[in-house]
mmCIF file of C-alpha atoms and ligand atoms in Angstrom:
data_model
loop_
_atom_site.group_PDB
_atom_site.id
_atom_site.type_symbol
_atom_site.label_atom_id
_atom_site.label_comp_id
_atom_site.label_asym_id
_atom_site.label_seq_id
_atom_site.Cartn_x
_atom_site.Cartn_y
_atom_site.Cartn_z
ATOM 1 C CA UNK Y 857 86.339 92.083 110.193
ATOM 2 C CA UNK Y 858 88.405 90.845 107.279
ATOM 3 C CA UNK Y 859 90.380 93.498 105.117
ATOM 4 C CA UNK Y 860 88.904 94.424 102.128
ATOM 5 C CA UNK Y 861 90.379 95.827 98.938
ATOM 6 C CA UNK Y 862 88.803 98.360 96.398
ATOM 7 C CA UNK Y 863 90.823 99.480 93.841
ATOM 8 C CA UNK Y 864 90.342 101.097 89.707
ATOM 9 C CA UNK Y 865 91.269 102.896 86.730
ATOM 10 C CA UNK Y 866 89.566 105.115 84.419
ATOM 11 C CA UNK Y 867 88.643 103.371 81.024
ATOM 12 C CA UNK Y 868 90.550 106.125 78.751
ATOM 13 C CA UNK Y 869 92.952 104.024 77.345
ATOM 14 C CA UNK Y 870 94.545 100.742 77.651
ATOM 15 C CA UNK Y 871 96.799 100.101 80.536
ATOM 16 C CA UNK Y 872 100.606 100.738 80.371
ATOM 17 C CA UNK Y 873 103.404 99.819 82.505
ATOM 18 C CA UNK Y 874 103.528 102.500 84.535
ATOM 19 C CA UNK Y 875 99.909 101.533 86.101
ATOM 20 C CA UNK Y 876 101.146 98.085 86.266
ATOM 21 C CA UNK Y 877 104.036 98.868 88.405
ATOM 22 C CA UNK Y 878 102.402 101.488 90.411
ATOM 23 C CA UNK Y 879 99.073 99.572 91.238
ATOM 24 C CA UNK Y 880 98.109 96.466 88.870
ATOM 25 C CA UNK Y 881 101.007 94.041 89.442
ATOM 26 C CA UNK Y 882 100.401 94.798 93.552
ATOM 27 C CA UNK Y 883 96.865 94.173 92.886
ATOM 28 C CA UNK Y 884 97.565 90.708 91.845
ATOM 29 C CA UNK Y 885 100.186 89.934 94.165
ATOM 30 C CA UNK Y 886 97.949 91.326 97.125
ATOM 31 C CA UNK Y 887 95.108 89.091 95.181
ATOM 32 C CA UNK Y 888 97.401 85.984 95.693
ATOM 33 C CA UNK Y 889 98.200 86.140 99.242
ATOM 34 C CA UNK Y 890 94.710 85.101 100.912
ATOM 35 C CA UNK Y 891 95.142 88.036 103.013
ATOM 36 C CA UNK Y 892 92.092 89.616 102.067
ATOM 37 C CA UNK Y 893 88.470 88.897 102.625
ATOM 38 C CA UNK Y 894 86.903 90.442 99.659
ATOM 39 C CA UNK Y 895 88.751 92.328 96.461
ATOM 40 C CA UNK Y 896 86.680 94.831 94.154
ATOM 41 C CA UNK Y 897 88.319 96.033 91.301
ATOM 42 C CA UNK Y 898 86.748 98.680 89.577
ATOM 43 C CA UNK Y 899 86.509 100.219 86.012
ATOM 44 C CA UNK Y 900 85.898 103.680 86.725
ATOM 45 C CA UNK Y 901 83.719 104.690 83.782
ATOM 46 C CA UNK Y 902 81.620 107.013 85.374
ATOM 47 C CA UNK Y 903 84.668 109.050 86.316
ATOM 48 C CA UNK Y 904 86.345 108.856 83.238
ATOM 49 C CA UNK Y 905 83.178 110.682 81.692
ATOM 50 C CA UNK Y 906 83.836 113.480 84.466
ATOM 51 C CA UNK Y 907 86.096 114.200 81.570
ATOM 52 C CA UNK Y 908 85.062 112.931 78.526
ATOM 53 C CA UNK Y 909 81.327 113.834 78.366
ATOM 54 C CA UNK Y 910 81.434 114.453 74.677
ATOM 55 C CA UNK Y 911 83.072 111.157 73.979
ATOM 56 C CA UNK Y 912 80.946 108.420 75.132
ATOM 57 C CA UNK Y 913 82.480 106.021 72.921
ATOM 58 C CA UNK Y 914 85.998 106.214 73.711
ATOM 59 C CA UNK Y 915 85.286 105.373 77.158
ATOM 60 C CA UNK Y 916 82.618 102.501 75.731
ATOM 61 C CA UNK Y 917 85.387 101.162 73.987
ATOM 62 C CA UNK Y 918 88.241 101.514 76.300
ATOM 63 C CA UNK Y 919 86.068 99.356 78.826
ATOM 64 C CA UNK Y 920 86.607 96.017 77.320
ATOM 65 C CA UNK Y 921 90.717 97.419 76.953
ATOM 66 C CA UNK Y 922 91.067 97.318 80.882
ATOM 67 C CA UNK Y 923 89.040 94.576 81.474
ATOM 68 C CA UNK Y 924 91.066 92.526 79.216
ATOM 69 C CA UNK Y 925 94.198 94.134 80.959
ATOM 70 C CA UNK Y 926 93.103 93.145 84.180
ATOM 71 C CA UNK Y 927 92.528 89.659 83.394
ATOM 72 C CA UNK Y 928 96.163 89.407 81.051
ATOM 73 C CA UNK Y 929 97.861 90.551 84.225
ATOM 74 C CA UNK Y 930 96.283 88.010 86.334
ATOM 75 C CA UNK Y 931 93.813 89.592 88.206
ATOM 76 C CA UNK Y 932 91.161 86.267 88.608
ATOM 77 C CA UNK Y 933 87.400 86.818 88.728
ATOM 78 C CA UNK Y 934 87.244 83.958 90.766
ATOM 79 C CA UNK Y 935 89.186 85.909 93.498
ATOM 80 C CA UNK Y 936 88.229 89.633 92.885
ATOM 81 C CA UNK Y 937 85.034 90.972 91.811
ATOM 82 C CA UNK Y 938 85.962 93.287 88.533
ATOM 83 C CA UNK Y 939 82.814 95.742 87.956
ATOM 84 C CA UNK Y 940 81.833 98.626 85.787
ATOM 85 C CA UNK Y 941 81.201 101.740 88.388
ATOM 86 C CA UNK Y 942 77.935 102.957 86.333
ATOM 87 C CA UNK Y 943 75.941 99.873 86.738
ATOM 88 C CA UNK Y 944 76.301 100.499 90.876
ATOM 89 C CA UNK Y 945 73.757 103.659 90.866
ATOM 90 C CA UNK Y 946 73.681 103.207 95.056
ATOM 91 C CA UNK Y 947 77.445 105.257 94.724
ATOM 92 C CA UNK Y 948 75.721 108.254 93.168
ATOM 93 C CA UNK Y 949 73.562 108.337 96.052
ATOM 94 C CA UNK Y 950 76.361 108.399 98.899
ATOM 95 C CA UNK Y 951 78.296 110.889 96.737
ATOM 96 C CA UNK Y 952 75.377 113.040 96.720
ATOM 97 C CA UNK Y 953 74.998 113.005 100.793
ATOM 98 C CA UNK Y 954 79.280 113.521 100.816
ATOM 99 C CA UNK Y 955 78.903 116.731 98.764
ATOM 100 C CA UNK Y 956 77.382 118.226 102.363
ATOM 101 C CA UNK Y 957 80.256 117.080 104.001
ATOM 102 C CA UNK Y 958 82.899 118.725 101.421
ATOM 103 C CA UNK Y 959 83.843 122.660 101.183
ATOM 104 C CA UNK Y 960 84.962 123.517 97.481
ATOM 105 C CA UNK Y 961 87.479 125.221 99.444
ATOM 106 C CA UNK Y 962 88.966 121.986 100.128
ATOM 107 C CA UNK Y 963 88.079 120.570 96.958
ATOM 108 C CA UNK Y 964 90.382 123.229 95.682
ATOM 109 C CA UNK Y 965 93.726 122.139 97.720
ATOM 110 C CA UNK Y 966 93.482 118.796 96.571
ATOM 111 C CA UNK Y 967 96.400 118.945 94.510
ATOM 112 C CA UNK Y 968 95.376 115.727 92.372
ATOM 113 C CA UNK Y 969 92.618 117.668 91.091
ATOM 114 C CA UNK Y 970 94.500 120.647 91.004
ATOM 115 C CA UNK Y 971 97.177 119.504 88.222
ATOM 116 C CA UNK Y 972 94.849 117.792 86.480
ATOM 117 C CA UNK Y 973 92.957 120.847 86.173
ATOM 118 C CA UNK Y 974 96.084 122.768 84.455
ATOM 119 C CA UNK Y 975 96.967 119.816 82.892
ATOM 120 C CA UNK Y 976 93.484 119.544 81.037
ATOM 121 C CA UNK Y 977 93.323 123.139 80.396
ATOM 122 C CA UNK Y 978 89.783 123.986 81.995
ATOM 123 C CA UNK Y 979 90.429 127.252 83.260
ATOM 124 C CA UNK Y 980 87.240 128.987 84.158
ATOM 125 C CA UNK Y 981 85.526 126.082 82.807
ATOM 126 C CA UNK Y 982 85.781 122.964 85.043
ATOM 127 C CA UNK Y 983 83.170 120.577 84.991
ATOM 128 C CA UNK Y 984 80.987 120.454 88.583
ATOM 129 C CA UNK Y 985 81.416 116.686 87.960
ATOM 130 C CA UNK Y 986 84.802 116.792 86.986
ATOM 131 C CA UNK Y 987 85.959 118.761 90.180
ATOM 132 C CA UNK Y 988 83.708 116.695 93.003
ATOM 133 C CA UNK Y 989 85.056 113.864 91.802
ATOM 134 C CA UNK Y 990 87.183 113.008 94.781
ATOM 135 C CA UNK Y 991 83.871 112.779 96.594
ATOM 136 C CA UNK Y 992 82.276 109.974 94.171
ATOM 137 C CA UNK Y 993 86.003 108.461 94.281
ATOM 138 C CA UNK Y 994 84.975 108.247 98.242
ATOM 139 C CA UNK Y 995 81.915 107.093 97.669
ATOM 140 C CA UNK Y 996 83.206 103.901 95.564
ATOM 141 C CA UNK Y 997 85.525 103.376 98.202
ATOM 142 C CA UNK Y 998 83.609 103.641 101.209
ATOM 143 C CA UNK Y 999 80.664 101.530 99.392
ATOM 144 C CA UNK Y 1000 83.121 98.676 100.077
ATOM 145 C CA UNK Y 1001 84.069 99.500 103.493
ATOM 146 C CA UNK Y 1002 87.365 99.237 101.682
ATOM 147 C CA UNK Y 1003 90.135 99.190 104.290
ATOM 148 C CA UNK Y 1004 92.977 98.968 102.054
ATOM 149 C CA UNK Y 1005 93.287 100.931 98.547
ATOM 150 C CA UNK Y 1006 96.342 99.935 96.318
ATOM 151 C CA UNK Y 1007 96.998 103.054 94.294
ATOM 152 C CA UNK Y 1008 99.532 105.110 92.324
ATOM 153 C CA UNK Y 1009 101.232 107.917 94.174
ATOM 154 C CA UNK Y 1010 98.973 110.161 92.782
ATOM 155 C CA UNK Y 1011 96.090 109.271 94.276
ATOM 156 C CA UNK Y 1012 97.179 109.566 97.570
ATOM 157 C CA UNK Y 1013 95.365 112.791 98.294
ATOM 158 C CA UNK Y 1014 91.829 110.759 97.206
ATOM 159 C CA UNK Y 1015 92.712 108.304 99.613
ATOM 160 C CA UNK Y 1016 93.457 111.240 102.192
ATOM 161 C CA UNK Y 1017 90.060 113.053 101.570
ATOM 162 C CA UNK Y 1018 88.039 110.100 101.734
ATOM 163 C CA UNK Y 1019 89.496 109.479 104.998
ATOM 164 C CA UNK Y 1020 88.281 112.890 106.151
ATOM 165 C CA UNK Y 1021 84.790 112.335 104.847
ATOM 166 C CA UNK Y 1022 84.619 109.185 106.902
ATOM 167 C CA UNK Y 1023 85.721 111.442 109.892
ATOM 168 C CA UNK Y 1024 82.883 113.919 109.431
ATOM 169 C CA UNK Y 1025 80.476 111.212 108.532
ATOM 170 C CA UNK Y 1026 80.813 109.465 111.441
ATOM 171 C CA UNK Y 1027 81.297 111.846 113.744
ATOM 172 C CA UNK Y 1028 78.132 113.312 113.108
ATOM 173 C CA UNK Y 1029 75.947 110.438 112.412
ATOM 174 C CA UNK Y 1030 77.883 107.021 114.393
ATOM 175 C CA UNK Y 1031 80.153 105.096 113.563
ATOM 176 C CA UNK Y 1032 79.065 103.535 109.846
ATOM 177 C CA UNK Y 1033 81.824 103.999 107.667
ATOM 178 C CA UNK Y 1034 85.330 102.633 107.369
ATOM 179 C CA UNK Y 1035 88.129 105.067 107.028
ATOM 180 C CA UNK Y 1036 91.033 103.196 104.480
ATOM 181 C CA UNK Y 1037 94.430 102.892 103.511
ATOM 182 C CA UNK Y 1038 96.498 103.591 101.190
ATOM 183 C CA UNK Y 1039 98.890 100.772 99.994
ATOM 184 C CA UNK Y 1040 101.389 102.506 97.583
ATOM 185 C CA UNK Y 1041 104.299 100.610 95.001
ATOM 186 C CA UNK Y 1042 107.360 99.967 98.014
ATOM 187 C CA UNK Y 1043 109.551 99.917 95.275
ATOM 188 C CA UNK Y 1044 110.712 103.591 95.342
ATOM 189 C CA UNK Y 1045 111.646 103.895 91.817
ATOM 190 C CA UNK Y 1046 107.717 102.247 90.779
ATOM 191 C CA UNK Y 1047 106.058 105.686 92.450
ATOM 192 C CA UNK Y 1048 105.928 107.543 89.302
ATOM 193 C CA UNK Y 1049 107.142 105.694 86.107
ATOM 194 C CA UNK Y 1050 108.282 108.437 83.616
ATOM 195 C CA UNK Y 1051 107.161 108.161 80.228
ATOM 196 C CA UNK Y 1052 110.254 106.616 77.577
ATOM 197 C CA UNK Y 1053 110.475 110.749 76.575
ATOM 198 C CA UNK Y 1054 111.664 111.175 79.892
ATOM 199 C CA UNK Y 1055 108.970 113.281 81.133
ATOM 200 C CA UNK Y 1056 107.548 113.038 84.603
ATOM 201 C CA UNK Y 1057 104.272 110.943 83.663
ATOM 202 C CA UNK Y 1058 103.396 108.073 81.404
ATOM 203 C CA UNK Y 1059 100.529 109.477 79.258
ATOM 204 C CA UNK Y 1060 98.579 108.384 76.200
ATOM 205 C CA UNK Y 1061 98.084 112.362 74.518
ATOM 206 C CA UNK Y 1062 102.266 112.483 75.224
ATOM 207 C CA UNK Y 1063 102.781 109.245 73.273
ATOM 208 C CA UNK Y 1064 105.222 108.357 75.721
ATOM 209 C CA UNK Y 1065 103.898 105.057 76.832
ATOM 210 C CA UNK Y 1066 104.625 101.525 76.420
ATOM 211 C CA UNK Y 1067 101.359 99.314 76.633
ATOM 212 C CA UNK Y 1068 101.056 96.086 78.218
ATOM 213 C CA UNK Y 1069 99.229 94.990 75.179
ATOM 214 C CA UNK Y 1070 102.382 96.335 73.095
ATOM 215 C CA UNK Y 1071 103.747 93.822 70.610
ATOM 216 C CA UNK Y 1072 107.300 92.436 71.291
ATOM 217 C CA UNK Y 1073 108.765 94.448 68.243
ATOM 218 C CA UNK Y 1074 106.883 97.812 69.086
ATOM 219 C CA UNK Y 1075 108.124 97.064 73.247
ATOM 220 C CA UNK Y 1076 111.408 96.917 71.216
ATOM 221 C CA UNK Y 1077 111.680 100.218 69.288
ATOM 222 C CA UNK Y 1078 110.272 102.207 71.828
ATOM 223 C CA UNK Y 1079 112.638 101.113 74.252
ATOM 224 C CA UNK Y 1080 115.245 101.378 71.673
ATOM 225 C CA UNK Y 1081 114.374 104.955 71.364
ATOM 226 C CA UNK Y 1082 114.170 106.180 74.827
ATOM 227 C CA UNK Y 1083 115.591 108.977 76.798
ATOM 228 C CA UNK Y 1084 118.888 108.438 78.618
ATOM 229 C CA UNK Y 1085 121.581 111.041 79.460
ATOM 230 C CA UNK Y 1086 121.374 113.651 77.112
ATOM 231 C CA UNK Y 1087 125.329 114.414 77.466
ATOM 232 C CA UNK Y 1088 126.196 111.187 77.184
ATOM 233 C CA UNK Y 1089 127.633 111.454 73.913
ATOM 234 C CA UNK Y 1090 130.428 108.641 73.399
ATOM 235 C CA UNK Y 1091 130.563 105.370 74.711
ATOM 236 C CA UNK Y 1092 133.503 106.472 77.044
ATOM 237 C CA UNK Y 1093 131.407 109.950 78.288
ATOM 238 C CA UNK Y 1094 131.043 108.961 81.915
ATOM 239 C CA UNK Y 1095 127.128 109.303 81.884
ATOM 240 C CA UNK Y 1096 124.397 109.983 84.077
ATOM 241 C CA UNK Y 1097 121.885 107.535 85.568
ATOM 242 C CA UNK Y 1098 120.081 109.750 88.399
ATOM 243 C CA UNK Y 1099 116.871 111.354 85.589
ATOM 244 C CA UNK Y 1100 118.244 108.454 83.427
ATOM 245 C CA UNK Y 1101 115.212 106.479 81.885
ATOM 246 C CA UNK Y 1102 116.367 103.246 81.061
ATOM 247 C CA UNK Y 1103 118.101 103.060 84.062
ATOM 248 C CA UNK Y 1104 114.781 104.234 86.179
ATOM 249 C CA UNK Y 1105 113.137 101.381 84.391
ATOM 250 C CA UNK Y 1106 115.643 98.960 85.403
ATOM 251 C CA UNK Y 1107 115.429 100.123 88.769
ATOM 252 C CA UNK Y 1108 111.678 99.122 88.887
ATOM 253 C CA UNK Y 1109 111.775 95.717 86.714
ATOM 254 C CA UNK Y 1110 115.033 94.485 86.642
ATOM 255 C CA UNK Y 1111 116.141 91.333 88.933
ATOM 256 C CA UNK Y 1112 119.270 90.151 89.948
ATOM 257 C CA UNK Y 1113 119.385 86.558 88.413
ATOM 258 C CA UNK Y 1114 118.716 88.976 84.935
ATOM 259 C CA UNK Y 1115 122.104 89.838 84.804
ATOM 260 C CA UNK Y 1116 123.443 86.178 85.110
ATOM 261 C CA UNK Y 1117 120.978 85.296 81.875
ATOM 262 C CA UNK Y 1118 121.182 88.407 79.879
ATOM 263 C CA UNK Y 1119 124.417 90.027 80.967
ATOM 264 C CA UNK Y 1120 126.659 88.385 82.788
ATOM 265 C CA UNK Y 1121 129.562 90.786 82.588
ATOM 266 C CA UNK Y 1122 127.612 92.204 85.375
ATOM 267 C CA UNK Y 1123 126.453 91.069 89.057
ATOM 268 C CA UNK Y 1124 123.506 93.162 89.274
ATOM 269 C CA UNK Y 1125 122.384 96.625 88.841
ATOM 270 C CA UNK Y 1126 124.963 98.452 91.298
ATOM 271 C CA UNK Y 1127 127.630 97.322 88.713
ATOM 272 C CA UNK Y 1128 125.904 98.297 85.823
ATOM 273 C CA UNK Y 1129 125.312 102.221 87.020
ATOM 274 C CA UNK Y 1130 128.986 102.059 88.254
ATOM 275 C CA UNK Y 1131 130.058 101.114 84.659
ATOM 276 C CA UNK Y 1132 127.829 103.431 83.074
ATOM 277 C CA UNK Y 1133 129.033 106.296 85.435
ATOM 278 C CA UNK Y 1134 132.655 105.697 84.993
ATOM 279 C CA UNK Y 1135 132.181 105.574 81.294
ATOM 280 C CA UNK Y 1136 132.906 103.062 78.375
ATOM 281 C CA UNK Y 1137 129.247 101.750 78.769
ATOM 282 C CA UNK Y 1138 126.880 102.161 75.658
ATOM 283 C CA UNK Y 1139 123.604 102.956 75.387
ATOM 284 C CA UNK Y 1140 122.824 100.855 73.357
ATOM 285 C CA UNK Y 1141 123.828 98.036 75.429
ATOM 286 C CA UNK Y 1142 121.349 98.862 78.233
ATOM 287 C CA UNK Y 1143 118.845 99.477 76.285
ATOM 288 C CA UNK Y 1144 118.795 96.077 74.627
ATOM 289 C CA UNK Y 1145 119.028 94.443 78.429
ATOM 290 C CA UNK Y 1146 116.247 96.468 79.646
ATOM 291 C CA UNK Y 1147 114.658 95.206 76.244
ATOM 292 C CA UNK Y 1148 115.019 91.574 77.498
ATOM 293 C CA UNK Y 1149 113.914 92.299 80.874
ATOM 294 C CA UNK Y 1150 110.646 93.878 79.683
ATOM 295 C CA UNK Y 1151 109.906 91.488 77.359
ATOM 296 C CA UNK Y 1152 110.121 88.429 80.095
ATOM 297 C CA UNK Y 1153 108.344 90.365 82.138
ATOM 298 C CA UNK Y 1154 105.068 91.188 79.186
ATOM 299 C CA UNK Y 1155 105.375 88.296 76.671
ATOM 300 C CA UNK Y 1156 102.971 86.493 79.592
ATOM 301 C CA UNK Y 1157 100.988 89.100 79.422
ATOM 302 C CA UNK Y 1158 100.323 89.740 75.742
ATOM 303 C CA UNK Y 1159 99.772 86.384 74.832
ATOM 304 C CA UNK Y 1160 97.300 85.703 77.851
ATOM 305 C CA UNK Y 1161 95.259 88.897 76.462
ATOM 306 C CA UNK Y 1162 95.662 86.872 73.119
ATOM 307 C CA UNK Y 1163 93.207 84.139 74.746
ATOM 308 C CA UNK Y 1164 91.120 86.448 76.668
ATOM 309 C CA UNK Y 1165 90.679 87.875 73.626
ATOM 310 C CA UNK Y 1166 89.510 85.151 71.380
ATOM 311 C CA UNK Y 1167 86.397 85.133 73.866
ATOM 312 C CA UNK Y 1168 85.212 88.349 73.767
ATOM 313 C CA UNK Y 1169 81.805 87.381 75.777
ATOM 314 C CA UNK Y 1170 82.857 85.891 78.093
ATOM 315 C CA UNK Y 1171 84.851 89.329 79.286
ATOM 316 C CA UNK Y 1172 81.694 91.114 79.315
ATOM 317 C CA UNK Y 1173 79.911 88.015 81.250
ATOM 318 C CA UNK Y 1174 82.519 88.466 83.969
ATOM 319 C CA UNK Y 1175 82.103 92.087 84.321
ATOM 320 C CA UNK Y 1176 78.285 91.728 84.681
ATOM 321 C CA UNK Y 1177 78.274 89.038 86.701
ATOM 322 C CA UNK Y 1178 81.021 91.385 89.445
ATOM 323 C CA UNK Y 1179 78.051 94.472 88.545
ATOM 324 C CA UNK Y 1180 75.624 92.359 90.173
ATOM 325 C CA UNK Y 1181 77.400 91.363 93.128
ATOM 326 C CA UNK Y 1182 79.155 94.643 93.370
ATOM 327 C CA UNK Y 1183 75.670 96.604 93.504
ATOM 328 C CA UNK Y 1184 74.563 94.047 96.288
ATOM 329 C CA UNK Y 1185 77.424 95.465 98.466
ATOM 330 C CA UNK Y 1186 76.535 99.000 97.935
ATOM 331 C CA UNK Y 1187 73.463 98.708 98.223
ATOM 332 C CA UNK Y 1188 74.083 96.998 101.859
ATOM 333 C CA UNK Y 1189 76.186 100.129 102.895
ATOM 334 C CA UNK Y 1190 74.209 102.883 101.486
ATOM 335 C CA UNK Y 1191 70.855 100.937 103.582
ATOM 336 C CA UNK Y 1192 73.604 101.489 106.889
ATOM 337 C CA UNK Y 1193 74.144 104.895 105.660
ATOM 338 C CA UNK Y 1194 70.816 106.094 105.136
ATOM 339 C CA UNK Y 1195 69.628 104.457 108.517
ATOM 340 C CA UNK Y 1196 72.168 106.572 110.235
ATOM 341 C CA UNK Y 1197 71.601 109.791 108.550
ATOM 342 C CA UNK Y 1198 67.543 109.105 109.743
ATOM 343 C CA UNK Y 1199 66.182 108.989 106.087
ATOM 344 C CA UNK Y 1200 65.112 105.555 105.898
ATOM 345 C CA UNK Y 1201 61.522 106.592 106.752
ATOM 346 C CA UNK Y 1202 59.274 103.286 105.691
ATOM 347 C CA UNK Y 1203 61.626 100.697 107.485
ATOM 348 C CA UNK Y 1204 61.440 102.366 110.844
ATOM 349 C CA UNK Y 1205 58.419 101.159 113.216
ATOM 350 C CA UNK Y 1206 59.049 103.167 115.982
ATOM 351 C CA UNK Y 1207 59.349 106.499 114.016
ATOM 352 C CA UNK Y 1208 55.574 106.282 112.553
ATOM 353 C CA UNK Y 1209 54.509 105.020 116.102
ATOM 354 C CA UNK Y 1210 56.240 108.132 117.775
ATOM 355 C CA UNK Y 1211 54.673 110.186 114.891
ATOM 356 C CA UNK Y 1212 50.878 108.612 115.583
ATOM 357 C CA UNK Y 1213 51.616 109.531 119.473
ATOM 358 C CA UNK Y 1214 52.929 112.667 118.372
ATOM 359 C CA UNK Y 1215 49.090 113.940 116.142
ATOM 360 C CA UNK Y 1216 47.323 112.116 119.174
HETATM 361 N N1 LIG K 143 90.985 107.987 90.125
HETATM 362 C C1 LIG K 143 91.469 106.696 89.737
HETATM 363 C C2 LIG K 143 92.373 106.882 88.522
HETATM 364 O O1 LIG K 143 92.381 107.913 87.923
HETATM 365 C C3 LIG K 143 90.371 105.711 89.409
HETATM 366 C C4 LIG K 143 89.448 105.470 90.565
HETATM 367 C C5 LIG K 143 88.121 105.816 90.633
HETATM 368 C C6 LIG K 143 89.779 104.864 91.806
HETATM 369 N N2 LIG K 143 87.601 105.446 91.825
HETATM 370 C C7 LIG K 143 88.577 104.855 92.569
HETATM 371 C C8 LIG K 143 90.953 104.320 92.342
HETATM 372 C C9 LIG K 143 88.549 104.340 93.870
HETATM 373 C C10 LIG K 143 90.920 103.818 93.650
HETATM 374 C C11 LIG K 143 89.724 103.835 94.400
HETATM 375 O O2 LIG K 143 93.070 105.968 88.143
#
């Protein structure tokens, strides 16, 4: 068996940089390489309600916003199957057969849900849906038979738990499902992009975020504006680049030949922290590099959105289209899944034969 890929995002915003360094710009590159039999890609709307249930319409809106992400960024329908998650009913039906499989005790230690559940503020008040989604984030996985899962760092323990409810599943019922893998950024520095405030994680309420649908002057100011060493004061402070944030951002986009076309006093990034550490080296100065580095790096990106936008339809037609054929794969696995778990009652001959012998 080929490997396959499944992979999404929630539609609660439009994409940033940090997803496209810790998932999308693998995606595209794993996409490329022919190594993989079959690629779904998945806006995870249903999930992103687990959330949002009183606001239908920002995730109605933000749907379109990742699709059109997706495609900027290269991710080809001709290649991967991109798909809305509610139009594939069949994964409500194997989450609802997990949930037997799943203590809330363990639902409890999974620390993903667990900081998001501070983060958000529920308290005593966490959605059912909300806190069982790890077990519907199985089920779109395992749909698939998804053996490889690109993800950010922080959905590792998803990836983890789905892997256990494999393990139960089959063990009690035979082999059916495929346990996956992870595939996480192997650029180090990618894991966790902090938001240009400095703080740990990119996020839209934080305002911290630079969009790959930013325009080159906003891309501009905001990197202009960002965090660095607070001590550095003067140009000759020696400063700090460890918890630095331009610098973290060079770490994870910046290449070599960059240096020779945007700042040549400089070899590569080595030199530039020892500069910077020694002292003598602006902020300023970085900042407009890492400015030029970005911008090489999105102006492809932005002004392929630009054309995806100007045909709006066809967007949607794509994403209906990968529903259809998405649906026909889950539908395939949850027929495998119900055959093993002995409730496929009307497509089994020898089970109403045994049952006529039985009321002979
Ligand atoms: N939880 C993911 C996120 O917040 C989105 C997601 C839903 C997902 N189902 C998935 C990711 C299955 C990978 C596999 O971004």
């Amino acid at each position: 068996m080929g490997k396959i890929i499944l992979t999404g995002d929630r539609p609660t915003g439009r994409l940033h940089i940090g997803h496209y360094v810790g998932s999308l710009k693998r995606r595209v590159e794993l996409q490329n390489s022919g190594e993989f039999e079959k690629i779904f890609i998945m806006i995870a709307d249903a999930q992103a309600l687990t959330d949002n249930a009183d606001n239908p319409e920002k995730v109605r809106q933000n749907i379109i916003e990742v699709a059109l992400d997706y495609l900027a960024c290269g991710l080809d329908p001709k290649k991967s199957t991109l798909f809305i998650q509610s139009q594939v009913p069949e994964l409500c039906e194997l989450a609802f057969y997990y949930m037997n499989l799943v203590t809330i005790a363990r639902l409890q230690r999974n620390p993903t849900v667990k900081s998001e559940i501070q983060m958000r503020k529920f308290e005593n008040s966490i959605p059912v849906g909300f806190f069982t989604y790890p077990i519907s984030q199985a089920s779109d996985i395992t749909a698939f038979k998804a053996t490889t899962v690109p993800v950010g760092e922080d959905q590792e323990p998803m990836i983890e738990q789905t892997r256990e409810i494999v393990r139960k599943f089959n063990s009690i019922y035979g082999e059916t499902l495929v346990e996956p893998e992870v595939l996480l950024p192997d650029n180090k520095s990618c894991l966790r992009l902090p938001g240009t405030d400095g703080k740990a994680k990119m996020s839209k309420s934080l305002g911290n975020c630079i969009y790959l649908s930013d325009e080159a002057e906003d891309v501009r100011k905001k990197v202009m504006s960002m965090y660095t060493d607070p001590n550095h004061i003067r140009i000759e402070d020696p400063g700090n680049v460890e918890g630095n944030t331009v610098f973290t951002y060079l770490d994870c986009f910046c290449k070599d030949e960059q240096f020779a076309k945007y700042l040549p006093d400089y070899a590569n990034l080595d030199e530039l922290k020892d500069h910077y550490k020694r002292g003598g080296l602006g902020d300023v100065k970085i900042k407009k590099f890492l400015n030029a580095v970005l911008q090489e790096e999105l102006e492809p990106i932005r002004e392929r959105r630009k054309e995806f936008q100007k045909d709006i339809p066809y967007v949607y037609q794509v994403l209906k289209e990968g529903s259809e054929i998405a649906q026909a794969t889950a539908a395939q696995t949850l027929a495998e899944v119900k055959q093993a778990m002995k409730i496929n009652y009307f497509d089994d001959v020898e089970l109403i034969a045994s049952q006529v012998e039985r009321f002979k």
